[in-house]
Tab-separated table of C-alpha atoms in Angstrom:
chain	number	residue	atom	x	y	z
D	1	UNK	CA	26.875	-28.989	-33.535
D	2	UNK	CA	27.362	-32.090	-35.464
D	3	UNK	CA	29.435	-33.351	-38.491
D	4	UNK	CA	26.375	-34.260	-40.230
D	5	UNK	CA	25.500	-30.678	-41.073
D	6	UNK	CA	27.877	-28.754	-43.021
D	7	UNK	CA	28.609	-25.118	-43.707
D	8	UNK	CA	30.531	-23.523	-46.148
D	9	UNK	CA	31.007	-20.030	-47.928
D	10	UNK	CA	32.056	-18.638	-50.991
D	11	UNK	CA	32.209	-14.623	-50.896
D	12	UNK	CA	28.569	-13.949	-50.978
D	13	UNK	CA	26.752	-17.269	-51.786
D	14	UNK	CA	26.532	-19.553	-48.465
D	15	UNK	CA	26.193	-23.515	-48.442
D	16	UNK	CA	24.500	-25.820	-45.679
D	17	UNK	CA	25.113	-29.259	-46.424
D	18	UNK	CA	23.614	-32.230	-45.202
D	19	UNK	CA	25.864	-34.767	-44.206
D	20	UNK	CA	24.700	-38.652	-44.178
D	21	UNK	CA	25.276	-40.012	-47.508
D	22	UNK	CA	25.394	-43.272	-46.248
D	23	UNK	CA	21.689	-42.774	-45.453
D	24	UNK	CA	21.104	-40.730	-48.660
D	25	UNK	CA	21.132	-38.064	-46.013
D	26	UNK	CA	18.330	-38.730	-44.399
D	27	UNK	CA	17.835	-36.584	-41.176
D	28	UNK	CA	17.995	-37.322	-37.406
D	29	UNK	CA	16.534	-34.810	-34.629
D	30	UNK	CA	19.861	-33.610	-33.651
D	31	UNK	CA	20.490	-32.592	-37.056
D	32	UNK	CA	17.760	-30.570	-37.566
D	33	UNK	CA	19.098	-28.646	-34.727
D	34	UNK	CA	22.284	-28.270	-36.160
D	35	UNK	CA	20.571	-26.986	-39.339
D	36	UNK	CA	18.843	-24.563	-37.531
D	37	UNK	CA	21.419	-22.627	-35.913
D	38	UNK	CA	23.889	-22.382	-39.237
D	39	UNK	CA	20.577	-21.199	-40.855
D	40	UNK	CA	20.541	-18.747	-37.977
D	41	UNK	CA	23.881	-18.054	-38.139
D	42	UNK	CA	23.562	-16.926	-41.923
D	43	UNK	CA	19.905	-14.696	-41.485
D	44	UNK	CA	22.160	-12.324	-39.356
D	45	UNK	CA	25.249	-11.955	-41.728
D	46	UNK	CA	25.197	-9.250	-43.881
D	47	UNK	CA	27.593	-9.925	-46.339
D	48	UNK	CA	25.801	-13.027	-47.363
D	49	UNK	CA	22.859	-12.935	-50.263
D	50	UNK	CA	22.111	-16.465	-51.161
D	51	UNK	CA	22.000	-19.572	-49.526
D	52	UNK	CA	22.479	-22.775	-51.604
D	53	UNK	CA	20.750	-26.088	-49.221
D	54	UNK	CA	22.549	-29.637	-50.807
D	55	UNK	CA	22.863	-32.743	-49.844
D	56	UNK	CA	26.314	-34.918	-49.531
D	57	UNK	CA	27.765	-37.805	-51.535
D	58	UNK	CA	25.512	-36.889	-54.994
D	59	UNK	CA	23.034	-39.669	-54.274
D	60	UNK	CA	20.611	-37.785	-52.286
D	61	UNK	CA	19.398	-34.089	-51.078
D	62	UNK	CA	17.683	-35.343	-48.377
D	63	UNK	CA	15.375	-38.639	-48.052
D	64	UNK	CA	13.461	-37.817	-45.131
D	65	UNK	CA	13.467	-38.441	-41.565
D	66	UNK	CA	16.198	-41.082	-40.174
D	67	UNK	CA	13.698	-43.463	-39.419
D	68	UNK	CA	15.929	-45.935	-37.744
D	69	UNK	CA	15.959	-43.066	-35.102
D	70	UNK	CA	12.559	-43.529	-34.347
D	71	UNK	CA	12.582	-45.377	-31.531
D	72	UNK	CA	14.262	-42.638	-29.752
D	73	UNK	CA	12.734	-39.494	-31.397
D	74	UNK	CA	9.465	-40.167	-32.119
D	75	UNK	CA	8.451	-43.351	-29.911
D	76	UNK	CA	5.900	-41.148	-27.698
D	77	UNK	CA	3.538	-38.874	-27.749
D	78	UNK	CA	5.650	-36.270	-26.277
D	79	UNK	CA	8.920	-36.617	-28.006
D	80	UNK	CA	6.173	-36.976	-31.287
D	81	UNK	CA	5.326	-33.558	-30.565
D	82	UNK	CA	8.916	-32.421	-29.682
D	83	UNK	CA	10.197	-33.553	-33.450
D	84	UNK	CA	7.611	-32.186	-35.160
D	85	UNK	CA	7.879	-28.523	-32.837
D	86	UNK	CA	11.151	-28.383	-33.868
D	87	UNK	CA	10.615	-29.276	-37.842
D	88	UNK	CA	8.102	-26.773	-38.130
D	89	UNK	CA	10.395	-24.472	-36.480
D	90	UNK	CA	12.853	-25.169	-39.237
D	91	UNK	CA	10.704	-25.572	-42.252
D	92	UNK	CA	9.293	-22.306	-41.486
D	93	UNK	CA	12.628	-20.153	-40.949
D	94	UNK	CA	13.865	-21.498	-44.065
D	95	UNK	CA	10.838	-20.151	-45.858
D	96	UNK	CA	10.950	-16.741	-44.114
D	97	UNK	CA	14.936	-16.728	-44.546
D	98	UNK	CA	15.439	-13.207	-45.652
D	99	UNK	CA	17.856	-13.752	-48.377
D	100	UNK	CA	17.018	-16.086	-51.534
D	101	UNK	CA	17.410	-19.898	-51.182
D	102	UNK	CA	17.645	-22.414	-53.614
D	103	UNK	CA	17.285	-26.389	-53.577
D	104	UNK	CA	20.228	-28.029	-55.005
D	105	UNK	CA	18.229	-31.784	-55.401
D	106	UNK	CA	21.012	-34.233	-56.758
D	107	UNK	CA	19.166	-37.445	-56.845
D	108	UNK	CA	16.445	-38.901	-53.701
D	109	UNK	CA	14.319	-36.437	-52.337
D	110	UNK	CA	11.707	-37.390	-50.062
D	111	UNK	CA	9.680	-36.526	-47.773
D	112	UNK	CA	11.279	-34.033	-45.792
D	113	UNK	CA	13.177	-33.565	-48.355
D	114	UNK	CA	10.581	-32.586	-50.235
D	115	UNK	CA	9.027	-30.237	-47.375
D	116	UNK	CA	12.434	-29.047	-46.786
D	117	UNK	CA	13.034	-28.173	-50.883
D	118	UNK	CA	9.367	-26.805	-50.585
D	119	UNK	CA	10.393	-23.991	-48.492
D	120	UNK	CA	13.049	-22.546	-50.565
D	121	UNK	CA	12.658	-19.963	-53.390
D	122	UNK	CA	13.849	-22.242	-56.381
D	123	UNK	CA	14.672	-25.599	-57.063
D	124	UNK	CA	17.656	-27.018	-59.296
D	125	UNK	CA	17.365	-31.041	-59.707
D	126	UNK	CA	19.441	-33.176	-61.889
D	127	UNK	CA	17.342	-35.662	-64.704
D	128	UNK	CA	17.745	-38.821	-62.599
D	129	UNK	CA	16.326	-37.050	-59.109
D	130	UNK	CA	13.414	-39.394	-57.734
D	131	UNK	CA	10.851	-37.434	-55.256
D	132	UNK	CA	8.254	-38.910	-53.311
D	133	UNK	CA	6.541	-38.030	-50.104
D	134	UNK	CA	5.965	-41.463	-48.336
D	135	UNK	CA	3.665	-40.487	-45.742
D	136	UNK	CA	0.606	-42.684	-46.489
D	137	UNK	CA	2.809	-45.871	-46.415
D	138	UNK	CA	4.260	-44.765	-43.209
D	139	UNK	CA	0.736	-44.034	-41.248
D	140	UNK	CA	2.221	-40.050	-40.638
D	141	UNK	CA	-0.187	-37.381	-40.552
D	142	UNK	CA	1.060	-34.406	-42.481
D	143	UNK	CA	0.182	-30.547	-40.954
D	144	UNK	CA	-1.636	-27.708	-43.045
D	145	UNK	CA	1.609	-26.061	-43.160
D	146	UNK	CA	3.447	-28.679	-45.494
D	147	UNK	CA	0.416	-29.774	-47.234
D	148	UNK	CA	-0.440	-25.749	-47.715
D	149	UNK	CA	3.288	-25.309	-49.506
D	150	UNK	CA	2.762	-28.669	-51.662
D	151	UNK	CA	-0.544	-26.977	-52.773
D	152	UNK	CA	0.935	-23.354	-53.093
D	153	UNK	CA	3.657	-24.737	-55.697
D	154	UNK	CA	2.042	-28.013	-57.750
D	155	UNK	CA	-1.524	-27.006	-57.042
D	156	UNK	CA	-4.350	-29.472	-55.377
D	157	UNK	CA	-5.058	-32.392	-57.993
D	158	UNK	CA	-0.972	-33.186	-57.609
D	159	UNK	CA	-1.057	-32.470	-54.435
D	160	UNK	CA	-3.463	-34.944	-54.209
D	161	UNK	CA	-1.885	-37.438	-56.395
D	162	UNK	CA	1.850	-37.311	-54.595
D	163	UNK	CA	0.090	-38.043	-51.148
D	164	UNK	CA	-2.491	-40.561	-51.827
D	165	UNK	CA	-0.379	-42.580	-53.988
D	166	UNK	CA	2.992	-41.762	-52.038
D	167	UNK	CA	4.659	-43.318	-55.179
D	168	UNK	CA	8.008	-42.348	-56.845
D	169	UNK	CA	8.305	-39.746	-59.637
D	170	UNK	CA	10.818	-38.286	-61.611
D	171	UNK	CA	12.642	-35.351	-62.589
D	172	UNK	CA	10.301	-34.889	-65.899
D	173	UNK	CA	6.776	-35.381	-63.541
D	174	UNK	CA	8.211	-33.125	-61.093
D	175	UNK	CA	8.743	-30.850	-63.835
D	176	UNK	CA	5.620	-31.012	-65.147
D	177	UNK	CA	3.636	-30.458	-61.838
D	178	UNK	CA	5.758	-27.155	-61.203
D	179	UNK	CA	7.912	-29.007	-57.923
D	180	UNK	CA	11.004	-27.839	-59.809
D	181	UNK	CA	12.247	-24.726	-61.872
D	182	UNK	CA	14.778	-26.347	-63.788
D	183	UNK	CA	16.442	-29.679	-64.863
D	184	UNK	CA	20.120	-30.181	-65.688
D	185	UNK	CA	22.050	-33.344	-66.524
D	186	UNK	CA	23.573	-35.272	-63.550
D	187	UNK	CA	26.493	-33.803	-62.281
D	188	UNK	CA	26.010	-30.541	-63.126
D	189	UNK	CA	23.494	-29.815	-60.088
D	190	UNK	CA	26.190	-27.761	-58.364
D	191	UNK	CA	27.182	-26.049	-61.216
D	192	UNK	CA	23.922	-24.899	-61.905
D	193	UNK	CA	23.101	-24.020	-58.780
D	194	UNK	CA	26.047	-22.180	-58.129
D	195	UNK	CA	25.582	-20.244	-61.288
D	196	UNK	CA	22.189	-19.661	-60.487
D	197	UNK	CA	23.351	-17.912	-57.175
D	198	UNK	CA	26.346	-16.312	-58.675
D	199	UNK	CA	23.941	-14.169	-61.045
D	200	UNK	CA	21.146	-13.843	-58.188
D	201	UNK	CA	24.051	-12.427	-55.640
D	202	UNK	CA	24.922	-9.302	-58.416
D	203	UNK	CA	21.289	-8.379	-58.178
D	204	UNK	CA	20.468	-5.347	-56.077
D	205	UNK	CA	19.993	-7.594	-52.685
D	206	UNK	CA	17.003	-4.749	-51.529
D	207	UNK	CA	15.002	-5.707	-54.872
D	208	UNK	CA	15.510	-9.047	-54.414
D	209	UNK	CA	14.624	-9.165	-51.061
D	210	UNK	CA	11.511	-7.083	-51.370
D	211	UNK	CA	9.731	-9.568	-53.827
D	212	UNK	CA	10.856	-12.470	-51.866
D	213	UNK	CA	8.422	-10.584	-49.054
D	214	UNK	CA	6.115	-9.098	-51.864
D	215	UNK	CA	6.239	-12.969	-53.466
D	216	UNK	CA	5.166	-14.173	-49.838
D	217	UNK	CA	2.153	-11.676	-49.112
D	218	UNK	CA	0.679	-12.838	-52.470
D	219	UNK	CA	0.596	-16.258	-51.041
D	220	UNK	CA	-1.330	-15.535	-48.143
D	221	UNK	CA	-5.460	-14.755	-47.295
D	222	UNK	CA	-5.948	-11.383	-48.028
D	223	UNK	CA	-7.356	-10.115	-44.901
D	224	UNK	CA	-3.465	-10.981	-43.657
D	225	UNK	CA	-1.752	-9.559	-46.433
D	226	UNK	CA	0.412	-6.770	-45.283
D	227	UNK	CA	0.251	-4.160	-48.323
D	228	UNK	CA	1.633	-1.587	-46.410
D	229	UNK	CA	4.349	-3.157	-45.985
D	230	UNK	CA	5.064	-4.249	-49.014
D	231	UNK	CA	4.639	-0.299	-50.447
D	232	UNK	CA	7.396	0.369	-48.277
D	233	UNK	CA	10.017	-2.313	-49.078
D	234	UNK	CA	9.347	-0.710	-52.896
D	235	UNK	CA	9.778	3.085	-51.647
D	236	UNK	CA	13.019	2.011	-49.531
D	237	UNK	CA	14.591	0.553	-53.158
D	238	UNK	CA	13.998	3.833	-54.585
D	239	UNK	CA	15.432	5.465	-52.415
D	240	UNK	CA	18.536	3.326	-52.038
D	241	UNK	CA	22.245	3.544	-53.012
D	242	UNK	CA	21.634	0.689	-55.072
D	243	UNK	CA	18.843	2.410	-57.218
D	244	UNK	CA	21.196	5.112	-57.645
D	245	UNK	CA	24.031	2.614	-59.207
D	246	UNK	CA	21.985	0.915	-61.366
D	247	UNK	CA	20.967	3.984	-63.018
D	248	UNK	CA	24.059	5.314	-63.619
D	249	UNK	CA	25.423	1.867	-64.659
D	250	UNK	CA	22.684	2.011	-67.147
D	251	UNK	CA	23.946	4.867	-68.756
D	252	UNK	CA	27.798	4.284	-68.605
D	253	UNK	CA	26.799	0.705	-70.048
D	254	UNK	CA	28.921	-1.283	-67.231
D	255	UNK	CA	27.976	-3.473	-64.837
D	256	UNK	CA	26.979	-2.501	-61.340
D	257	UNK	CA	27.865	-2.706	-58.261
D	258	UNK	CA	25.145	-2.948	-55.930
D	259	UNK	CA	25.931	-2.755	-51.513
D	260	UNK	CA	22.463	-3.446	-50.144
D	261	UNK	CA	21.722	-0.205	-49.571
């Protein structure tokens, strides 16, 4: 593990920070690795419901690959193919992560930022975030995957726009093209997003959970949609505990308390 990847906990709401604020956070190989395994880690707890993914220092959620690590990551052909393996790997658990996620974007986020905010359920950025993904100035090709995600949330024609012109846009634009859900004032990014989480985590965590996967199925061709599956994440809420609970909370006009089950 390294310092530059963070983890903290608050009752049910989990944090992974990313910790290079002198580099607006921007992300080496070894802490992808790191990221991976607390991301791990917090798939197979059960008392958590909500992961929060931040940034350090304010400046910056994350700005993208440490380039000035390079050389040593991404000089060859093999260790080319080695990085992006292993982003993939990570891009994709986050969006599969079975619990909600959200994107708190304080400030710079670029490219893999962006991919990275891209994979999770909702994003929170404050009115002064800048996005951009720089690829086309950097000579990077960009997989179906990330591009498929870009396209999934702001739709081709920005799609379009944010890679060919790889230029800088703000918190209004991102707005606009659907990047992010909501906007709050700088320095109440946390806030939000820990108030977003707060009111996610008293949700029933099987309803949740089941249009997260329901959510995901849409998104996909439908020869490889799995609606069978998705019938019986709806049955198994029915016939849950929780469904139980927030019926008779209902009726006694209190608030419920729901176990995941």
């Amino acid at each position: 593990m390294t310092d530059r990847i963070l983890t903290e906990r608050s009752g049910e709401i989990a944090r992974i920070v990313f910790n290079q604020p002198e580099k607006r956070n921007a992300v080496s190989l070894e802490m992808w690795e790191a990221f991976e395994k607390a991301l791990n880690d917090y798939a197979r707890d059960p008392a958590i419901r909500i992961l929060i993914l931040s940034g350090a220092g304010g400046k910056a959620f994350v700005s993208g690959a440490d380039i000035s690590k390079f050389e040593n990551e991404r000089a060859g052909e093999e260790a080319v193919a080695h990085y992006n393996t292993t982003t993939k790997r990570v891009y994709d658990a986050v969006e599969a992560f079975p619990k909600p996620t959200i994107a708190q974007i304080d400030g710079f986020c670029v490219g893999g930022g962006v991919a990275l905010a891209l994979c999770c359920d909702l994003r929170i950025c404050g009115e002064g975030s800048q996005f951009a993904i720089p690829a086309a100035k950097l000579g990077l090709g960009y997989g179906f995957a990330g591009i498929n995600r870009l396209v999934n949330v702001v739709g081709p024609a920005f799609a379009k726009e944010i890679f060919f012109t790889a230029r800088r846009f703000d918190a209004q634009e991102a707005r606009i093209m659907g990047l992010v859900n909501r906007i709050v004032p700088d320095g109440a990014v946390k806030q939000a997003a820990e108030d977003t989480a707060t009111m996610i985590a008293a949700n029933a965590p099987m309803t949740v959970a089941s249009v997260k996967f329901i959510v995901g199925e849409t998104l996909k061709d439908e020869s490889a949609r799995d609606l069978a599956a998705c019938e019986q994440r709806v049955k198994e809420c029915f016939k849950s505990a929780d469904y139980i609970e927030g019926r008779r909370a209902f009726m006694e006009k209190r608030k419920p308390e729901f176990v995941g089950s």
